[in-house]
Coordinates of C-alpha atoms in Angstrom, one line a residue:
M125 CA 7.3 43.6 -53.7
N126 CA 6.2 40.0 -53.2
E127 CA 7.8 40.0 -49.8
L128 CA 5.9 43.1 -48.7
L129 CA 2.6 41.5 -49.9
R130 CA 3.4 38.3 -48.0
L131 CA 4.2 40.4 -44.9
A132 CA 0.9 42.3 -45.3
R133 CA -1.0 39.1 -45.5
F134 CA 0.8 37.7 -42.4
I135 CA 0.0 40.8 -40.2
R136 CA -3.5 41.1 -41.5
C137 CA -6.1 40.1 -39.0
D138 CA -9.9 39.7 -39.3
P139 CA -11.0 39.5 -35.8
I140 CA -14.7 39.5 -34.9
A141 CA -14.5 41.8 -31.8
P142 CA -13.5 45.4 -32.4
R143 CA -11.4 45.3 -29.2
Q144 CA -9.3 42.5 -30.8
A145 CA -8.9 44.5 -34.0
F146 CA -7.8 47.6 -32.0
A147 CA -5.3 45.6 -30.0
H148 CA -3.9 44.0 -33.1
R149 CA -3.5 47.3 -34.9
L150 CA -1.8 48.8 -31.8
R151 CA 0.7 46.0 -31.6
I152 CA 1.5 46.3 -35.3
G153 CA 1.9 50.1 -35.0
I154 CA 4.3 49.8 -32.1
A155 CA 6.3 47.2 -34.0
V156 CA 6.6 49.5 -37.0
A157 CA 7.5 52.5 -34.8
A158 CA 10.2 50.4 -33.1
L159 CA 11.6 49.3 -36.5
I160 CA 11.6 52.9 -37.8
L161 CA 13.3 54.1 -34.6
T162 CA 15.9 51.4 -34.8
L163 CA 16.7 52.1 -38.5
S164 CA 16.9 55.9 -37.8
L165 CA 19.4 55.3 -34.9
L166 CA 21.5 53.0 -37.0
G167 CA 21.6 55.4 -40.0

């Protein structure tokens, strides 16, 4: 659980501009989707 909290703090971003916040969330979403796809193909 500590590793998940550390990861959440690492990927958390507090940008000032909404555009930066959207771009950050989009990159994180794509990374998570790629991870899930990779794990589903391996399993």
